[in-house]
Amino acid sequence: MLERTTITEALAMWSHWHCDISPLGPRGDYALDMQLADAFRALLYRPALKDRLAWIERELRRASRRRPSDDRYHAEIISWWLAIWETEKAPIVARRFHERELRLCVS
């Protein structure tokens, strides 16, 4: 069984995207696939981590106001935010926490 591509791998792999399905694969609902492909394209145009995370946060607020709540879209976009944050920020937070522990041990 093939492993599913993560959002961070897809963002690193592609510089543009023209398909109606996100590079993470189809979800079985054409409208949802189109929304996710559009969301992926929006993230590609924002190469900075801070911009990507902020766009996802804005998109979640806008999506709730624009149309009836689609839990599948929200869940996927939230998982993207978490994956991007974990890949980029979690190692920095862990390193700082470890450095702080070392300083406490020394003092």
Coordinates of N, CA and C in Angstrom, one line a residue, residues 29-81:
D29 N -15.5 13.1 -3.3 CA -16.5 14.1 -3.5 C -15.9 15.2 -4.4
Y30 N -16.5 15.4 -5.6 CA -15.9 16.4 -6.5 C -15.8 17.8 -6.0
A31 N -16.9 18.2 -5.3 CA -16.9 19.6 -4.8 C -15.8 19.8 -3.7
L32 N -15.7 18.8 -2.9 CA -14.7 18.8 -1.8 C -13.3 18.8 -2.4
D33 N -13.1 17.9 -3.4 CA -11.8 17.9 -4.1 C -11.4 19.2 -4.7
M34 N -12.4 19.9 -5.4 CA -12.2 21.2 -6.0 C -11.8 22.2 -4.9
Q35 N -12.5 22.2 -3.8 CA -12.1 23.2 -2.7 C -10.7 22.9 -2.2
L36 N -10.4 21.7 -2.0 CA -9.0 21.4 -1.5 C -7.9 21.7 -2.5
A37 N -8.2 21.5 -3.8 CA -7.3 21.9 -4.8 C -7.1 23.4 -4.8
D38 N -8.2 24.2 -4.7 CA -8.1 25.6 -4.6 C -7.3 26.0 -3.3
A39 N -7.5 25.4 -2.2 CA -6.8 25.7 -1.0 C -5.3 25.4 -1.2
F40 N -5.0 24.3 -1.8 CA -3.6 23.9 -2.0 C -2.9 25.0 -2.9
R41 N -3.6 25.4 -4.0 CA -3.0 26.5 -4.8 C -2.8 27.8 -4.0
A42 N -3.7 28.1 -3.1 CA -3.6 29.3 -2.3 C -2.3 29.2 -1.4
L43 N -2.1 28.0 -0.9 CA -0.9 27.9 -0.1 C 0.4 27.9 -0.9
L44 N 0.4 27.4 -2.1 CA 1.6 27.5 -3.0 C 2.0 29.0 -3.2
Y45 N 1.0 29.9 -3.3 CA 1.3 31.3 -3.5 C 1.8 32.0 -2.3
R46 N 1.9 31.3 -1.2 CA 2.4 31.9 0.1 C 3.5 31.0 0.6
P47 N 4.7 31.3 0.1 CA 5.8 30.4 0.5 C 6.3 30.6 2.0
A48 N 6.0 31.7 2.6 CA 6.4 31.9 4.0 C 5.5 31.1 5.0
L49 N 6.1 30.5 5.9 CA 5.3 29.7 6.9 C 4.2 30.5 7.6
K50 N 4.6 31.7 8.1 CA 3.6 32.6 8.8 C 2.4 32.9 7.9
D51 N 2.7 33.2 6.6 CA 1.6 33.5 5.6 C 0.7 32.3 5.4
R52 N 1.3 31.1 5.3 CA 0.5 29.9 5.1 C -0.4 29.6 6.3
L53 N 0.2 29.7 7.5 CA -0.7 29.4 8.7 C -1.8 30.4 8.8
A54 N -1.4 31.7 8.6 CA -2.4 32.8 8.7 C -3.5 32.6 7.6
W55 N -3.2 32.2 6.4 CA -4.2 32.0 5.3 C -5.1 30.9 5.8
I56 N -4.6 29.8 6.3 CA -5.5 28.7 6.7 C -6.4 29.2 7.8
E57 N -5.9 29.9 8.8 CA -6.8 30.5 9.8 C -7.9 31.4 9.2
R58 N -7.5 32.2 8.3 CA -8.5 33.1 7.7 C -9.5 32.3 6.8
E59 N -9.0 31.3 6.1 CA -9.9 30.4 5.3 C -10.9 29.7 6.2
L60 N -10.5 29.2 7.3 CA -11.5 28.5 8.2 C -12.6 29.5 8.7
R61 N -12.2 30.7 9.0 CA -13.2 31.7 9.4 C -14.2 32.0 8.2
R62 N -13.6 32.3 7.0 CA -14.4 32.6 5.8 C -15.3 31.4 5.4
A63 N -14.7 30.2 5.4 CA -15.5 29.1 5.0 C -16.7 28.9 5.9
S64 N -16.6 29.2 7.1 CA -17.8 29.1 8.0 C -18.9 30.1 7.7
R65 N -18.5 31.2 7.2 CA -19.5 32.3 6.9 C -20.0 32.1 5.5
R66 N -19.2 31.6 4.6 CA -19.6 31.5 3.2 C -20.6 30.5 2.8
R67 N -20.5 29.3 3.4 CA -21.4 28.2 3.0 C -21.7 27.4 4.3
P68 N -22.7 26.5 4.1 CA -22.9 25.6 5.3 C -21.6 24.9 5.6
S69 N -21.5 24.7 6.9 CA -20.3 24.1 7.4 C -20.0 22.7 6.8
D70 N -18.9 22.5 6.1 CA -18.4 21.2 5.6 C -17.4 20.7 6.5
D71 N -17.7 19.8 7.4 CA -16.8 19.3 8.4 C -15.6 18.6 7.7
R72 N -15.8 18.0 6.6 CA -14.6 17.3 5.9 C -13.6 18.3 5.4
Y73 N -14.1 19.4 4.9 CA -13.2 20.5 4.4 C -12.4 21.1 5.6
H74 N -13.2 21.4 6.6 CA -12.6 22.0 7.9 C -11.5 21.0 8.4
A75 N -11.9 19.8 8.5 CA -11.0 18.8 9.1 C -9.7 18.7 8.3
E76 N -9.8 18.7 7.0 CA -8.6 18.6 6.2 C -7.7 19.8 6.3
I77 N -8.3 21.0 6.2 CA -7.6 22.2 6.3 C -6.9 22.3 7.7
I78 N -7.6 21.9 8.8 CA -7.0 21.9 10.1 C -5.8 21.0 10.2
S79 N -6.0 19.8 9.5 CA -4.9 18.8 9.5 C -3.7 19.4 8.8
W80 N -3.9 20.2 7.7 CA -2.8 20.8 7.0 C -2.1 21.8 7.9
W81 N -2.9 22.6 8.7 CA -2.3 23.6 9.6 C -1.4 22.9 10.6

